Amino acid sequence: MGFLFGVDGELLERQYRNHLSGYMSWEQLPHAEEWILFEKNIGPYVGIDEVNLSQGELYTILINKERRGGSGSIIAIIKGTDVRTVTAVLLKLSRRRRFQVREITLDMAPNMEQTARICFPAARRVTDRFHVQKLAYEAVQEMRVKARWEALDEESIQMAHAKACGKLYHAPVFENGDSRKQLLARSIYLLYKKESLWTQSQRERAEILFREYPDIKKAYYLSMRLGLIYHQCKHKDIALTRLARWYDEVDKSGFLAFGRVARSIQTHYLEIINFFERRSTNAASESFNAKIKSFRSQFRGVKDKAFFLFRLAKIYA
């Protein structure tokens, strides 16, 4: 704008900030860097999540999911994720408004669950299904990474042995041209995907991987079966039964990584099962976080947090 009208760009930015935008008379300016609150935006279905505004500093954000990421979405943005800090701000909302919330979606972080329970006691808490499935996928990846480190160690020993014997070392390769360490490194994406979505080369790689590492094969299908519970079950009772069977499979497998996943799910099972009431996810919060990051990138970062939140509130609050 400064270049277009032949004026100093920095001066124009200051004039807009201090005089044209209404920022200096904004009622939330005194506490904007710590928190902003828009009580009128509360609806029956809300989502809570954390977002990184700048330099890794986290803010807790509460949105009205029915606004679909448009005007009136922001209910609160609060600096930090500490339960006492966040609840102290959210309890400024009137009791009548807080009791209007019927459902709140969140991830598996204990601080989020505690905040939701204290501030919205009448709301049904729903743990986001994608965070639950992510735990299982990460358990599979943990096993793949462990196997890769073992393959790297083995290759290093063989290389040292060949060097000591005055020979040139050539790593053995499988029928698709991958060495063992390449096979494990290149399998990262196929282990996140359903079998039906594999490409031909991924299918060939998976065949070799599962032949060489039957434990990874078993772990992969365990993670996929957890996903099937979400896809196939329509009622809480059926889902609970299927989850119990999945726990039994995890116990029989003896995989330590999956044991941790099962314990996490058992800790949050009431909130996880609530998903099957309305099949609600926290995708709206994740999508809104992406909008904030996109908005931030347009301005090449956040220099003045209060002014950034003011502009964000103008659009989304």
Coordinates of N, CA and C in Angstrom, one line a residue, residues 26-265:
W26 N -10.0 -0.1 21.7 CA -10.5 -1.5 21.8 C -10.7 -1.8 23.3
E27 N -11.8 -2.3 23.7 CA -12.1 -2.5 25.1 C -11.3 -3.6 25.7
Q28 N -10.8 -4.5 24.9 CA -10.0 -5.6 25.5 C -8.5 -5.3 25.4
L29 N -8.1 -4.1 25.0 CA -6.6 -3.8 24.8 C -5.8 -4.0 26.2
P30 N -6.4 -3.5 27.3 CA -5.5 -3.6 28.5 C -5.1 -5.0 28.9
H31 N -5.8 -6.0 28.5 CA -5.4 -7.4 28.9 C -5.3 -8.3 27.6
A32 N -5.2 -7.7 26.4 CA -5.2 -8.5 25.2 C -4.1 -9.5 25.1
E33 N -2.9 -9.1 25.6 CA -1.8 -10.0 25.5 C -1.9 -11.2 26.4
E34 N -2.7 -11.1 27.4 CA -3.0 -12.2 28.3 C -4.2 -13.0 28.0
W35 N -5.3 -12.3 27.6 CA -6.5 -13.0 27.2 C -7.5 -12.1 26.5
I36 N -8.3 -12.7 25.7 CA -9.4 -11.9 25.1 C -10.7 -12.9 25.2
L37 N -11.8 -12.3 25.4 CA -13.0 -13.1 25.7 C -14.2 -12.5 25.0
F38 N -15.0 -13.3 24.4 CA -16.2 -12.9 23.7 C -17.4 -13.8 24.1
E39 N -18.0 -13.4 25.2 CA -19.1 -14.2 25.8 C -20.3 -14.5 24.8
K40 N -20.6 -13.5 24.0 CA -21.7 -13.6 23.1 C -21.6 -14.7 22.1
N41 N -20.4 -15.2 21.9 CA -20.1 -16.2 20.8 C -20.3 -17.6 21.3
I42 N -20.6 -17.8 22.6 CA -20.8 -19.2 23.1 C -22.0 -19.8 22.5
G43 N -21.8 -21.1 22.1 CA -22.9 -21.9 21.6 C -22.9 -23.3 22.3
P44 N -23.8 -24.1 21.9 CA -23.9 -25.4 22.6 C -22.8 -26.4 22.3
Y45 N -22.1 -26.2 21.1 CA -21.0 -27.1 20.7 C -19.7 -26.3 20.6
V46 N -18.8 -26.6 21.4 CA -17.5 -25.8 21.4 C -16.3 -26.8 21.3
G47 N -15.2 -26.2 20.9 CA -13.9 -27.0 20.8 C -12.8 -26.2 21.5
I48 N -12.0 -26.9 22.2 CA -10.8 -26.3 22.9 C -9.5 -27.0 22.4
D49 N -8.5 -26.1 22.2 CA -7.2 -26.6 21.7 C -6.2 -25.6 22.0
E50 N -4.9 -25.9 21.7 CA -3.8 -24.9 21.9 C -3.2 -24.6 20.6
V51 N -2.7 -23.3 20.5 CA -2.1 -22.9 19.2 C -0.9 -22.1 19.5
N52 N 0.1 -22.2 18.6 CA 1.3 -21.5 18.8 C 1.2 -20.2 18.0
L53 N 1.3 -19.0 18.7 CA 1.2 -17.7 18.1 C 2.6 -17.3 17.6
S54 N 3.6 -17.3 18.4 CA 4.9 -16.9 17.9 C 6.0 -17.5 18.9
Q55 N 7.1 -17.8 18.3 CA 8.3 -18.3 19.1 C 8.0 -19.4 20.0
G56 N 7.1 -20.3 19.6 CA 6.7 -21.4 20.4 C 5.9 -21.2 21.6
E57 N 5.4 -19.9 21.8 CA 4.5 -19.6 22.9 C 3.1 -20.1 22.7
L58 N 2.6 -20.9 23.6 CA 1.2 -21.5 23.4 C 0.1 -20.6 24.0
Y59 N -1.0 -20.6 23.3 CA -2.2 -20.0 23.7 C -3.3 -21.0 23.7
T60 N -4.2 -21.0 24.6 CA -5.4 -21.9 24.6 C -6.5 -21.1 23.9
I61 N -7.2 -21.8 23.0 CA -8.2 -21.2 22.2 C -9.5 -22.0 22.3
L62 N -10.6 -21.3 22.5 CA -12.0 -21.9 22.6 C -12.8 -21.3 21.5
I63 N -13.4 -22.2 20.7 CA -14.2 -21.7 19.6 C -15.6 -22.3 19.6
N64 N -16.5 -21.6 18.9 CA -17.9 -22.0 18.7 C -17.9 -22.8 17.4
K65 N -18.1 -24.1 17.4 CA -18.0 -25.0 16.2 C -19.1 -24.7 15.2
E66 N -20.2 -24.3 15.7 CA -21.3 -24.0 14.8 C -21.1 -22.9 13.8
R67 N -20.1 -22.0 14.1 CA -19.8 -20.9 13.2 C -18.9 -21.3 12.1
R68 N -18.4 -22.5 12.1 CA -17.6 -23.1 11.0 C -16.4 -22.3 10.6
G69 N -15.7 -21.7 11.5 CA -14.5 -21.0 11.2 C -14.7 -19.6 10.7
G70 N -16.0 -19.1 10.8 CA -16.3 -17.7 10.3 C -16.4 -16.7 11.4
S71 N -17.2 -15.7 11.1 CA -17.4 -14.6 12.1 C -18.1 -15.2 13.3
G72 N -17.7 -14.8 14.5 CA -18.3 -15.3 15.7 C -17.7 -16.6 16.2
S73 N -16.6 -17.0 15.6 CA -16.0 -18.3 16.0 C -15.3 -18.2 17.4
I74 N -14.6 -17.2 17.6 CA -13.7 -17.1 18.8 C -14.5 -16.8 20.0
I75 N -14.4 -17.7 21.0 CA -15.0 -17.4 22.3 C -13.9 -16.9 23.3
A76 N -12.7 -17.5 23.2 CA -11.6 -17.0 24.1 C -10.3 -17.4 23.5
I77 N -9.3 -16.6 23.7 CA -7.9 -16.9 23.5 C -7.1 -16.5 24.7
I78 N -6.4 -17.4 25.3 CA -5.8 -17.2 26.6 C -4.3 -17.6 26.6
K79 N -3.5 -16.8 27.0 CA -2.0 -17.1 27.0 C -1.7 -18.2 28.0
G80 N -1.0 -19.2 27.5 CA -0.6 -20.4 28.3 C -1.6 -21.5 28.2
T81 N -1.2 -22.6 28.9 CA -2.1 -23.8 28.9 C -2.3 -24.3 30.3
D82 N -1.8 -23.6 31.3 CA -1.9 -23.9 32.7 C -3.4 -23.9 33.1
V83 N -3.8 -24.9 33.8 CA -5.2 -25.1 34.2 C -5.7 -23.9 35.0
R84 N -4.9 -23.4 36.0 CA -5.4 -22.3 36.9 C -5.5 -21.0 36.1
T85 N -4.6 -20.8 35.2 CA -4.6 -19.5 34.4 C -5.8 -19.5 33.5
V86 N -6.0 -20.7 32.8 CA -7.1 -20.7 31.8 C -8.4 -20.7 32.4
T87 N -8.6 -21.5 33.5 CA -9.9 -21.5 34.2 C -10.3 -20.2 34.8
A88 N -9.3 -19.5 35.3 CA -9.5 -18.2 35.9 C -10.1 -17.2 34.9
V89 N -9.7 -17.3 33.7 CA -10.3 -16.4 32.6 C -11.6 -16.9 32.2
L90 N -11.8 -18.2 31.9 CA -13.0 -18.8 31.4 C -14.2 -18.7 32.5
L91 N -13.8 -18.6 33.7 CA -14.8 -18.5 34.8 C -15.4 -17.1 34.8
K92 N -14.8 -16.2 34.1 CA -15.3 -14.8 33.9 C -16.6 -14.8 33.1
L93 N -16.8 -15.9 32.3 CA -18.0 -16.0 31.5 C -19.1 -16.3 32.5
S94 N -20.3 -15.8 32.2 CA -21.4 -16.0 33.1 C -21.8 -17.5 33.3
R95 N -22.3 -17.8 34.4 CA -22.6 -19.2 34.7 C -23.7 -19.7 33.7
R96 N -24.7 -18.8 33.4 CA -25.8 -19.2 32.5 C -25.2 -19.6 31.1
R97 N -24.2 -18.8 30.7 CA -23.6 -19.0 29.4 C -22.8 -20.3 29.4
R98 N -22.1 -20.5 30.5 CA -21.2 -21.7 30.5 C -22.1 -23.0 30.6
F99 N -23.2 -22.9 31.2 CA -24.1 -24.1 31.3 C -24.9 -24.3 30.0
Q100 N -24.8 -23.4 29.1 CA -25.5 -23.6 27.8 C -24.7 -24.6 26.9
V101 N -23.4 -24.8 27.2 CA -22.5 -25.6 26.4 C -22.9 -27.1 26.7
R102 N -23.3 -27.8 25.6 CA -23.8 -29.2 25.8 C -22.7 -30.2 25.5
E103 N -21.7 -29.8 24.6 CA -20.7 -30.7 24.2 C -19.4 -29.9 24.0
I104 N -18.3 -30.4 24.4 CA -17.0 -29.8 24.2 C -16.0 -30.9 23.7
T105 N -15.3 -30.6 22.6 CA -14.4 -31.6 22.0 C -13.0 -31.1 22.4
L106 N -12.1 -32.1 22.6 CA -10.7 -31.8 23.1 C -9.8 -32.9 22.8
D107 N -8.5 -32.7 22.9 CA -7.5 -33.8 22.8 C -7.3 -34.5 24.1
M108 N -6.3 -35.3 24.2 CA -6.1 -36.2 25.4 C -5.3 -35.5 26.4
A109 N -4.9 -34.2 26.3 CA -4.1 -33.5 27.3 C -4.9 -33.4 28.6
P110 N -4.3 -33.8 29.7 CA -5.0 -33.7 31.0 C -5.5 -32.3 31.4
N111 N -4.6 -31.3 31.0 CA -5.0 -29.9 31.4 C -6.3 -29.5 30.7
M112 N -6.5 -29.9 29.4 CA -7.7 -29.6 28.6 C -8.9 -30.2 29.3
E113 N -8.7 -31.5 29.6 CA -9.9 -32.2 30.2 C -10.3 -31.6 31.6
Q114 N -9.3 -31.2 32.4 CA -9.6 -30.6 33.7 C -10.2 -29.2 33.5
T115 N -9.7 -28.4 32.5 CA -10.3 -27.1 32.2 C -11.8 -27.3 31.8
A116 N -12.0 -28.2 30.9 CA -13.4 -28.4 30.4 C -14.3 -28.9 31.5
R117 N -13.8 -29.7 32.4 CA -14.7 -30.2 33.5 C -15.0 -29.1 34.5
I118 N -14.0 -28.2 34.8 CA -14.3 -27.1 35.8 C -15.2 -26.0 35.2
C119 N -14.9 -25.6 34.0 CA -15.6 -24.5 33.4 C -16.9 -24.8 32.7
F120 N -17.1 -26.0 32.2 CA -18.3 -26.4 31.5 C -18.8 -27.7 32.1
P121 N -19.2 -27.7 33.4 CA -19.6 -29.0 34.0 C -20.8 -29.7 33.4
A122 N -21.7 -28.9 32.7 CA -22.9 -29.6 32.1 C -22.6 -30.2 30.8
A123 N -21.4 -29.9 30.2 CA -21.1 -30.3 28.8 C -20.6 -31.8 28.8
R124 N -20.9 -32.5 27.8 CA -20.4 -33.8 27.5 C -19.0 -33.6 26.9
R125 N -18.0 -34.2 27.5 CA -16.6 -34.1 27.0 C -16.3 -35.2 26.0
V126 N -15.8 -34.9 24.8 CA -15.5 -35.8 23.7 C -14.1 -35.7 23.3
T127 N -13.3 -36.8 23.5 CA -11.9 -36.9 23.1 C -11.9 -37.1 21.6
D128 N -11.1 -36.3 20.9 CA -11.0 -36.3 19.5 C -10.5 -37.7 19.0
R129 N -11.2 -38.3 18.1 CA -10.8 -39.6 17.6 C -9.4 -39.6 16.9
F130 N -9.1 -38.5 16.3 CA -7.8 -38.5 15.5 C -6.6 -38.6 16.5
H131 N -6.8 -38.0 17.6 CA -5.7 -38.1 18.6 C -5.5 -39.5 19.2
V132 N -6.7 -40.2 19.3 CA -6.6 -41.6 19.8 C -5.9 -42.4 18.7
Q133 N -6.3 -42.3 17.5 CA -5.7 -43.1 16.4 C -4.3 -42.8 16.2
K134 N -3.9 -41.5 16.4 CA -2.5 -41.1 16.3 C -1.6 -41.8 17.3
L135 N -2.1 -42.1 18.5 CA -1.4 -42.8 19.5 C -1.0 -44.2 19.0
A136 N -2.0 -44.9 18.3 CA -1.7 -46.2 17.8 C -0.7 -46.2 16.6
Y137 N -0.9 -45.2 15.7 CA 0.1 -45.0 14.6 C 1.5 -44.8 15.1
E138 N 1.6 -43.9 16.2 CA 2.9 -43.6 16.7 C 3.6 -44.9 17.3
A139 N 2.7 -45.7 17.9 CA 3.3 -47.0 18.5 C 3.9 -47.9 17.4
V140 N 3.2 -47.9 16.2 CA 3.7 -48.7 15.1 C 5.1 -48.1 14.6
Q141 N 5.1 -46.7 14.5 CA 6.3 -46.0 14.1 C 7.4 -46.2 15.1
E142 N 7.1 -46.3 16.3 CA 8.1 -46.5 17.4 C 8.8 -47.9 17.1
M143 N 8.0 -48.9 16.8 CA 8.6 -50.2 16.5 C 9.4 -50.2 15.2
R144 N 9.0 -49.4 14.2 CA 9.7 -49.3 12.9 C 11.1 -48.6 13.2
V145 N 11.1 -47.5 14.0 CA 12.3 -46.8 14.2 C 13.3 -47.6 15.0
K146 N 12.8 -48.4 16.0 CA 13.6 -49.3 16.8 C 14.3 -50.3 15.9
A147 N 13.5 -50.9 14.9 CA 14.1 -51.8 14.0 C 15.1 -51.2 13.1
R148 N 14.9 -49.9 12.7 CA 15.8 -49.2 11.8 C 17.1 -49.0 12.5
W149 N 17.1 -48.6 13.8 CA 18.3 -48.4 14.5 C 19.1 -49.7 14.6
E150 N 18.4 -50.8 14.8 CA 19.1 -52.1 14.9 C 19.7 -52.4 13.6
A151 N 19.0 -52.1 12.5 CA 19.6 -52.3 11.1 C 20.8 -51.4 10.8
L152 N 20.8 -50.2 11.3 CA 21.9 -49.3 11.2 C 23.1 -49.8 11.9
D153 N 22.9 -50.3 13.2 CA 24.0 -50.8 14.0 C 24.6 -52.1 13.3
E154 N 23.7 -52.9 12.8 CA 24.2 -54.1 12.1 C 25.0 -53.8 10.9
E155 N 24.6 -52.8 10.1 CA 25.3 -52.4 8.9 C 26.6 -51.8 9.3
S156 N 26.7 -51.0 10.3 CA 28.0 -50.4 10.8 C 29.0 -51.5 11.2
I157 N 28.5 -52.5 11.9 CA 29.4 -53.6 12.3 C 29.9 -54.4 11.1
Q158 N 29.0 -54.6 10.1 CA 29.4 -55.3 8.9 C 30.4 -54.5 8.0
M159 N 30.2 -53.2 8.0 CA 31.1 -52.3 7.3 C 32.5 -52.3 7.9
A160 N 32.5 -52.2 9.3 CA 33.8 -52.2 10.0 C 34.5 -53.6 9.8
H161 N 33.8 -54.7 9.8 CA 34.4 -56.0 9.6 C 35.0 -56.1 8.2
A162 N 34.2 -55.6 7.1 CA 34.7 -55.6 5.8 C 36.0 -54.8 5.6
K163 N 36.0 -53.6 6.3 CA 37.1 -52.7 6.2 C 38.3 -53.4 6.8
A164 N 38.1 -54.0 8.0 CA 39.2 -54.7 8.6 C 39.8 -55.9 7.8
C165 N 39.0 -56.5 7.0 CA 39.4 -57.6 6.1 C 39.9 -57.1 4.8
G166 N 39.9 -55.7 4.6 CA 40.4 -55.1 3.3 C 39.4 -55.3 2.2
K167 N 38.2 -55.5 2.5 CA 37.1 -55.7 1.4 C 36.2 -54.5 1.3
L168 N 35.6 -54.4 0.1 CA 34.6 -53.4 -0.1 C 33.2 -53.9 0.3
Y169 N 32.6 -53.1 1.1 CA 31.3 -53.6 1.6 C 30.1 -53.2 0.7
H170 N 29.3 -54.1 0.4 CA 28.1 -53.9 -0.4 C 26.9 -54.4 0.4
A171 N 26.0 -53.4 0.7 CA 24.8 -53.8 1.5 C 23.9 -54.7 0.7
P172 N 23.4 -55.8 1.2 CA 22.5 -56.6 0.5 C 21.1 -55.9 0.3
V173 N 20.5 -56.1 -0.8 CA 19.2 -55.5 -1.2 C 18.1 -56.5 -1.4
F174 N 16.9 -56.1 -1.2 CA 15.7 -56.9 -1.4 C 15.3 -56.8 -2.9
E175 N 14.3 -57.6 -3.2 CA 13.9 -57.6 -4.6 C 13.4 -56.3 -5.2
N176 N 13.0 -55.4 -4.3 CA 12.5 -54.1 -4.8 C 13.7 -53.0 -4.9
G177 N 14.9 -53.5 -4.6 CA 16.0 -52.6 -4.7 C 16.4 -51.9 -3.4
D178 N 15.6 -52.0 -2.3 CA 15.9 -51.4 -1.0 C 16.8 -52.2 -0.2
S179 N 17.8 -51.5 0.5 CA 18.5 -52.2 1.5 C 17.7 -52.3 2.8
R180 N 18.1 -53.0 3.8 CA 17.3 -53.1 5.0 C 17.0 -51.8 5.6
K181 N 18.0 -50.9 5.8 CA 17.8 -49.6 6.4 C 16.9 -48.7 5.5
Q182 N 17.0 -48.9 4.2 CA 16.2 -48.1 3.3 C 14.7 -48.6 3.4
L183 N 14.6 -49.9 3.4 CA 13.2 -50.5 3.6 C 12.5 -49.9 4.8
L184 N 13.2 -49.8 5.9 CA 12.6 -49.4 7.1 C 12.3 -47.9 7.1
A185 N 13.2 -47.1 6.5 CA 13.1 -45.7 6.4 C 11.9 -45.3 5.4
R186 N 11.8 -46.0 4.3 CA 10.8 -45.7 3.3 C 9.4 -46.2 3.6
S187 N 9.3 -47.0 4.7 CA 8.0 -47.6 5.0 C 7.2 -46.6 5.9
I188 N 7.7 -45.5 6.2 CA 7.1 -44.6 7.2 C 5.7 -44.2 6.8
Y189 N 5.5 -43.9 5.5 CA 4.1 -43.4 5.1 C 3.1 -44.5 4.9
L190 N 3.6 -45.6 4.4 CA 2.6 -46.7 4.2 C 2.0 -47.2 5.5
L191 N 2.7 -47.1 6.6 CA 2.2 -47.6 7.9 C 1.2 -46.7 8.5
Y192 N 1.0 -45.5 7.9 CA 0.0 -44.6 8.3 C -1.3 -44.8 7.5
K193 N -1.2 -45.4 6.3 CA -2.3 -45.5 5.4 C -3.0 -46.9 5.5
K194 N -4.3 -46.9 5.1 CA -5.0 -48.1 5.0 C -4.4 -48.9 3.8
E195 N -4.5 -50.2 3.9 CA -4.0 -51.1 2.9 C -4.5 -50.8 1.5
S196 N -5.8 -50.5 1.5 CA -6.5 -50.2 0.2 C -6.0 -49.0 -0.5
L197 N -5.3 -48.1 0.2 CA -4.8 -46.8 -0.3 C -3.3 -46.9 -0.7
W198 N -2.7 -48.1 -0.5 CA -1.3 -48.2 -0.9 C -1.1 -48.2 -2.4
T199 N 0.0 -47.6 -2.9 CA 0.4 -47.7 -4.3 C 1.0 -49.0 -4.6
Q200 N 1.3 -49.3 -5.8 CA 1.9 -50.6 -6.2 C 3.2 -50.8 -5.5
S201 N 4.1 -49.7 -5.6 CA 5.4 -49.8 -5.0 C 5.3 -49.9 -3.4
Q202 N 4.3 -49.3 -2.8 CA 4.1 -49.4 -1.4 C 3.7 -50.8 -1.0
R203 N 2.9 -51.4 -1.9 CA 2.4 -52.7 -1.6 C 3.5 -53.7 -1.7
E204 N 4.4 -53.5 -2.6 CA 5.6 -54.4 -2.7 C 6.5 -54.2 -1.5
R205 N 6.7 -53.0 -1.1 CA 7.5 -52.7 0.1 C 6.9 -53.3 1.3
A206 N 5.6 -53.1 1.5 CA 4.9 -53.6 2.7 C 5.0 -55.1 2.8
E207 N 5.0 -55.8 1.6 CA 5.1 -57.3 1.5 C 6.4 -57.7 2.1
I208 N 7.5 -57.0 1.7 CA 8.9 -57.4 2.1 C 9.0 -57.0 3.6
L209 N 8.5 -55.8 4.0 CA 8.6 -55.4 5.4 C 7.9 -56.4 6.3
F210 N 6.7 -56.8 6.0 CA 5.9 -57.7 6.9 C 6.5 -59.1 6.9
R211 N 7.2 -59.5 5.8 CA 7.9 -60.8 5.8 C 9.1 -60.8 6.7
E212 N 9.8 -59.6 6.7 CA 11.0 -59.5 7.5 C 10.8 -59.2 8.9
Y213 N 9.7 -58.5 9.1 CA 9.3 -58.0 10.5 C 7.9 -58.3 10.8
P214 N 7.6 -59.6 11.2 CA 6.2 -59.9 11.5 C 5.6 -59.2 12.6
D215 N 6.4 -58.7 13.6 CA 5.9 -57.9 14.7 C 5.3 -56.6 14.2
I216 N 6.0 -55.9 13.2 CA 5.5 -54.7 12.7 C 4.2 -54.9 11.9
K217 N 4.1 -56.1 11.2 CA 2.9 -56.4 10.5 C 1.7 -56.5 11.5
K218 N 2.0 -57.2 12.6 CA 0.9 -57.4 13.6 C 0.5 -56.1 14.3
A219 N 1.5 -55.2 14.5 CA 1.2 -53.9 15.1 C 0.5 -53.0 14.1
Y220 N 0.8 -53.1 12.9 CA 0.1 -52.3 11.8 C -1.4 -52.7 11.8
Y221 N -1.7 -54.0 11.8 CA -3.1 -54.4 11.7 C -3.8 -54.1 13.1
L222 N -3.1 -54.1 14.2 CA -3.7 -53.6 15.4 C -4.2 -52.2 15.4
S223 N -3.3 -51.3 14.8 CA -3.7 -49.9 14.7 C -4.8 -49.7 13.7
M224 N -4.8 -50.5 12.6 CA -5.9 -50.4 11.7 C -7.3 -50.8 12.3
R225 N -7.2 -51.9 13.1 CA -8.5 -52.4 13.8 C -9.0 -51.3 14.7
L226 N -8.2 -50.5 15.4 CA -8.7 -49.5 16.2 C -9.4 -48.4 15.4
G227 N -8.9 -48.1 14.2 CA -9.6 -47.2 13.3 C -10.9 -47.7 12.8
L228 N -11.0 -49.0 12.6 CA -12.2 -49.7 12.2 C -13.3 -49.5 13.2
I229 N -13.0 -49.5 14.5 CA -14.0 -49.4 15.5 C -14.7 -48.0 15.3
Y230 N -13.9 -47.0 15.0 CA -14.5 -45.7 14.8 C -15.3 -45.6 13.5
H231 N -14.9 -46.3 12.5 CA -15.6 -46.3 11.2 C -16.9 -47.1 11.2
Q232 N -16.9 -48.3 11.9 CA -18.0 -49.2 11.8 C -19.0 -49.1 12.9
C233 N -18.6 -48.7 14.1 CA -19.6 -48.7 15.2 C -20.4 -47.5 15.2
K234 N -21.7 -47.7 15.4 CA -22.7 -46.5 15.4 C -23.2 -46.3 16.8
H235 N -23.0 -47.2 17.7 CA -23.6 -47.1 19.1 C -22.5 -47.3 20.1
K236 N -22.6 -46.6 21.3 CA -21.6 -46.6 22.3 C -21.4 -48.0 22.9
D237 N -22.5 -48.8 23.1 CA -22.4 -50.1 23.7 C -21.5 -51.1 22.8
I238 N -21.8 -51.0 21.5 CA -21.1 -51.8 20.5 C -19.6 -51.4 20.5
A239 N -19.4 -50.1 20.5 CA -18.0 -49.6 20.5 C -17.2 -50.0 21.7
L240 N -17.9 -50.0 22.9 CA -17.3 -50.4 24.1 C -16.9 -51.9 24.1
T241 N -17.7 -52.7 23.5 CA -17.4 -54.1 23.4 C -16.2 -54.4 22.5
R242 N -16.2 -53.6 21.3 CA -15.1 -53.8 20.4 C -13.8 -53.3 21.0
L243 N -13.9 -52.2 21.8 CA -12.7 -51.7 22.4 C -12.1 -52.7 23.4
A244 N -13.0 -53.4 24.1 CA -12.6 -54.4 25.1 C -11.9 -55.5 24.4
R245 N -12.4 -56.0 23.2 CA -11.7 -57.0 22.5 C -10.4 -56.5 22.0
W246 N -10.3 -55.3 21.6 CA -9.0 -54.7 21.1 C -8.0 -54.7 22.2
Y247 N -8.4 -54.4 23.5 CA -7.5 -54.4 24.6 C -7.0 -55.8 24.8
D248 N -7.8 -56.8 24.6 CA -7.4 -58.2 24.8 C -6.3 -58.6 23.7
E249 N -6.5 -58.1 22.5 CA -5.5 -58.3 21.5 C -4.2 -57.7 21.8
V250 N -4.3 -56.5 22.3 CA -3.0 -55.7 22.7 C -2.3 -56.5 23.8
D251 N -3.1 -57.0 24.8 CA -2.5 -57.8 25.9 C -1.7 -59.0 25.4
K252 N -2.4 -59.7 24.4 CA -1.8 -60.9 23.9 C -0.6 -60.7 23.0
S253 N -0.6 -59.5 22.4 CA 0.6 -59.1 21.5 C 1.9 -59.0 22.3
G254 N 1.7 -58.4 23.5 CA 2.9 -58.2 24.4 C 3.8 -57.0 23.9
F255 N 3.3 -56.2 23.0 CA 4.0 -55.0 22.6 C 3.9 -53.9 23.6
L256 N 5.1 -53.5 24.1 CA 5.1 -52.4 25.1 C 4.5 -51.1 24.7
A257 N 4.8 -50.8 23.4 CA 4.3 -49.5 22.8 C 2.8 -49.5 22.8
F258 N 2.2 -50.6 22.5 CA 0.7 -50.7 22.4 C 0.1 -50.8 23.8
G259 N 0.9 -51.3 24.8 CA 0.4 -51.3 26.1 C 0.2 -49.9 26.7
R260 N 1.1 -49.0 26.3 CA 1.0 -47.6 26.7 C -0.2 -47.0 26.1
V261 N -0.5 -47.3 24.8 CA -1.6 -46.8 24.1 C -2.9 -47.3 24.8
A262 N -3.0 -48.6 25.1 CA -4.2 -49.1 25.7 C -4.4 -48.5 27.1
R263 N -3.4 -48.2 27.8 CA -3.6 -47.6 29.2 C -4.1 -46.2 29.0
S264 N -3.6 -45.4 28.0 CA -4.1 -44.1 27.8 C -5.5 -44.1 27.4
I265 N -5.9 -45.0 26.5 CA -7.3 -45.1 26.1 C -8.2 -45.5 27.3

